[in-house]
XYZ file of C-alpha atoms in Angstrom:
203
model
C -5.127 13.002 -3.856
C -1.243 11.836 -3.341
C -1.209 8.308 -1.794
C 2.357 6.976 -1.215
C 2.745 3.081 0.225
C 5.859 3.111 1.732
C 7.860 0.089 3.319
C 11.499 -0.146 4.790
C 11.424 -4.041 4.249
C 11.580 -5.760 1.333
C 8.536 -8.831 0.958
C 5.922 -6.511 2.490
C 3.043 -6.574 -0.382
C 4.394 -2.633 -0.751
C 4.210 -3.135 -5.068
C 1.237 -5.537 -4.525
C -0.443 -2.838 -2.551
C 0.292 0.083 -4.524
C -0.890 -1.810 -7.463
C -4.468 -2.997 -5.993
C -4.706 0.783 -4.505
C -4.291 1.910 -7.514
C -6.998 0.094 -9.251
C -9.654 0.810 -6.089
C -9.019 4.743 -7.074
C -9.100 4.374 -10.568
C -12.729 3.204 -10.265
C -13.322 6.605 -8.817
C -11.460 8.635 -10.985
C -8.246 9.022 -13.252
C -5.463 7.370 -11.031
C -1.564 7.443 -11.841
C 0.628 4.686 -10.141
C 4.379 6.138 -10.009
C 6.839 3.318 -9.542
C 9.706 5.070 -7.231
C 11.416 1.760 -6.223
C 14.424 0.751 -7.353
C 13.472 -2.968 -8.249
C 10.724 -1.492 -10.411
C 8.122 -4.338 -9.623
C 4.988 -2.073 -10.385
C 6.374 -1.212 -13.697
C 6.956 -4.415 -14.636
C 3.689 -6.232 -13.764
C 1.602 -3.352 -15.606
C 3.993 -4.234 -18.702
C 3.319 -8.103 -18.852
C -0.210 -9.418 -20.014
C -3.070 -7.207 -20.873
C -1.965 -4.236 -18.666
C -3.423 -2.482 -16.148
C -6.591 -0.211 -16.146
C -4.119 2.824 -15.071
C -1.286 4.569 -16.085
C 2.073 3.484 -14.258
C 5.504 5.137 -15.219
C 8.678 5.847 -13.458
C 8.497 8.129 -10.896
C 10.958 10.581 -12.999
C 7.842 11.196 -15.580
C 5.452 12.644 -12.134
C 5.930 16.441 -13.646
C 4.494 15.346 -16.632
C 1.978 12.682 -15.932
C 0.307 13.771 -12.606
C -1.403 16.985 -13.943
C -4.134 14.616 -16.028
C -5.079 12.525 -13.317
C -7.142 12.828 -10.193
C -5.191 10.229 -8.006
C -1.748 9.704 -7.513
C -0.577 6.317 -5.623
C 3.709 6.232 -5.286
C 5.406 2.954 -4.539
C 8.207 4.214 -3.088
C 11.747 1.977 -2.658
C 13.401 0.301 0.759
C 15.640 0.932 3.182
C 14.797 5.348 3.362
C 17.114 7.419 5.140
C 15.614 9.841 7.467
C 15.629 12.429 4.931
C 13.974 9.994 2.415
C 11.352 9.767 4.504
C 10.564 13.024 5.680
C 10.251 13.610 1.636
C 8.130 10.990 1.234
C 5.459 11.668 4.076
C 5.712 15.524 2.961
C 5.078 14.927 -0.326
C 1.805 13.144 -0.018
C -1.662 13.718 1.546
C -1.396 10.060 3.136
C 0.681 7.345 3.481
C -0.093 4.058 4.125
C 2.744 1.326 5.622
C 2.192 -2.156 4.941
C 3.006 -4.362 7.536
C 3.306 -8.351 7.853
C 2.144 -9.667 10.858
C 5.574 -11.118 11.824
C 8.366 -10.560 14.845
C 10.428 -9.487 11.903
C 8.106 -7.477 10.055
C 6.880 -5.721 13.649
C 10.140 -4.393 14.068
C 10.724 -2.762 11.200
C 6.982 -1.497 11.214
C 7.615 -0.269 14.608
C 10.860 2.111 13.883
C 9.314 3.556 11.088
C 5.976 4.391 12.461
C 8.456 5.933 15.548
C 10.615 8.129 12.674
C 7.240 9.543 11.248
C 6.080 10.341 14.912
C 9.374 12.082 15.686
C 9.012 13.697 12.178
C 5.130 15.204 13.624
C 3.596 13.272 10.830
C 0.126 11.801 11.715
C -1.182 11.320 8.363
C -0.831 8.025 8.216
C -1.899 4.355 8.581
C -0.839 0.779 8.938
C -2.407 -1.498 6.351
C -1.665 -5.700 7.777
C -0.728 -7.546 4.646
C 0.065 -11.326 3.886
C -2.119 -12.263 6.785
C -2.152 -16.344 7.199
C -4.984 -18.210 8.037
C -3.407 -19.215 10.839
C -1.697 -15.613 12.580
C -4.427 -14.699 14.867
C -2.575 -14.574 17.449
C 0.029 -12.565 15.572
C -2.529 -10.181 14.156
C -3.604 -9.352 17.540
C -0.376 -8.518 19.315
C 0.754 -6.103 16.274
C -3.078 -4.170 16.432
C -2.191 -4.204 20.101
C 1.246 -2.615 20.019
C 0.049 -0.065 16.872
C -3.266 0.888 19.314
C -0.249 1.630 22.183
C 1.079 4.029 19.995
C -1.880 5.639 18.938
C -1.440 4.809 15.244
C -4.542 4.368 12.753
C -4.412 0.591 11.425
C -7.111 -0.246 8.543
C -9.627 -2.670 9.688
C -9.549 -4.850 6.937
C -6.345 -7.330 6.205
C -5.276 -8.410 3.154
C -4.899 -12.318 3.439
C -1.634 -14.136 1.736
C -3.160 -15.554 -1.380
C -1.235 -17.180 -4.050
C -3.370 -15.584 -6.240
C -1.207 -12.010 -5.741
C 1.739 -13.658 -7.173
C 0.171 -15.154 -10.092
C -1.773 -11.875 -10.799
C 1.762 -9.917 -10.976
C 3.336 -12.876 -12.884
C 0.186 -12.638 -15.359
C 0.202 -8.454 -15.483
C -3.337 -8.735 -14.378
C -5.060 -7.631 -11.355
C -6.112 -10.302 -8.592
C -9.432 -9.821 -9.208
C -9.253 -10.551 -12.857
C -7.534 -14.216 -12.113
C -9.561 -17.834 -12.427
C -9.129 -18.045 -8.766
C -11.619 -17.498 -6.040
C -9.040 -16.200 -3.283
C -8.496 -13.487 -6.048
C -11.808 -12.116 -5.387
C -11.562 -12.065 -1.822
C -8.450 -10.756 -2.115
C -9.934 -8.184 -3.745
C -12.604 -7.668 -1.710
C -9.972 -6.792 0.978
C -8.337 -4.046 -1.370
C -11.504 -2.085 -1.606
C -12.655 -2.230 1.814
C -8.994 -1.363 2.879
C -9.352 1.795 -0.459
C -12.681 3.063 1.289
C -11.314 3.535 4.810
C -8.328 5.130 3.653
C -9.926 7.271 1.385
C -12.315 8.280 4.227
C -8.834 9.423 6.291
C -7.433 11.201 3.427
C -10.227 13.429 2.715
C -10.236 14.477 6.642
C -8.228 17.714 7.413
């Protein structure tokens, strides 16, 4: 399966998404992570620390790498043209959009969930990301509009943790940090993994 987490605004949780995606298939079977974004965040956190328990190269090395592996997730990078974008959601089997619950971060969730529509794609989903403790109201009112437009949005939402910066600062995984939020963060990932993978496989 192709899996591409794509984002047109920077500060999303697109890398930290991609990443923790990545390790929820890999516990399935073989999973690649390409890093397609120009900033190159994925690459980098898999190259400090111990690593990550998957392969993650540039996304010029997919010809060569995907073939051995079961999974592919692609990070792609910001700010895709029309074009860009039709690529992307072509050249996948799902894509998943992370979105902060924020007036800013609605926005720019909105106009590209409108390009895909326009574009007849449908294989897709929302994922809410950096969800505070205190954003109910928030939360609700961008499930609200995303239900209005008949788009899929995961259930579960991954909460803003400090932990997800110190797990790409540490080239670890947030489950693999001394921190409790780093297992419910976690937590979050795979239930988020399962219902997407559940989508995917549906034709």
């Amino acid at each position: 399966m192709i899996l591409t987490v794509l984002s047109n605004k920077g500060g999303s949780g697109k890398s930290t998404s991609a990443v923790h995606l990545a390790a929820y298939f890999q516990m399935l079977a073989p999973t690649l992570l390409l890093d397609g974004d120009q900033t190159r965040n994925a690459l980098a956190w898999s190259q400090r620390g111990p690593g990550l328990p998957f392969k993650v190269a540039p996304i010029d090395q997919a010809a060569m790498l995907a073939r051995s592996h079961t999974h592919v997730v692609i990070d792609t990078g910001q700010r895709l043209g029309a074009e860009d974008l039709k690529a992307a959601a072509d050249g996948c089997d799902w894509l998943v959009i992370p979105a902060v619950p924020s007036a800013l971060d609605v926005d720019s969730t909105g106009q590209t969930v409108r390009a895909l529509q326009e574009l007849g794609h449908t294989r897709f989903c929302v994922l809410l990301t950096k969800v505070a403790a205190d954003s109910t109201h928030e939360v609700n009112e961008l499930r609200a509009l995303l239900s209005s437009m008949k788009v899929r949005t995961v259930k579960a939402s991954i909460p803003r943790f400090k932990a997800f910066e110190r797990a790409a600062g540490a080239g670890q995984l947030v489950q693999d940090m001394a921190d409790r939020n780093g297992v419910r963060g976690w937590a979050a990932y795979q239930e988020a993994g399962k219902e997407i993978q559940k989508w995917a496989r549906q034709k």
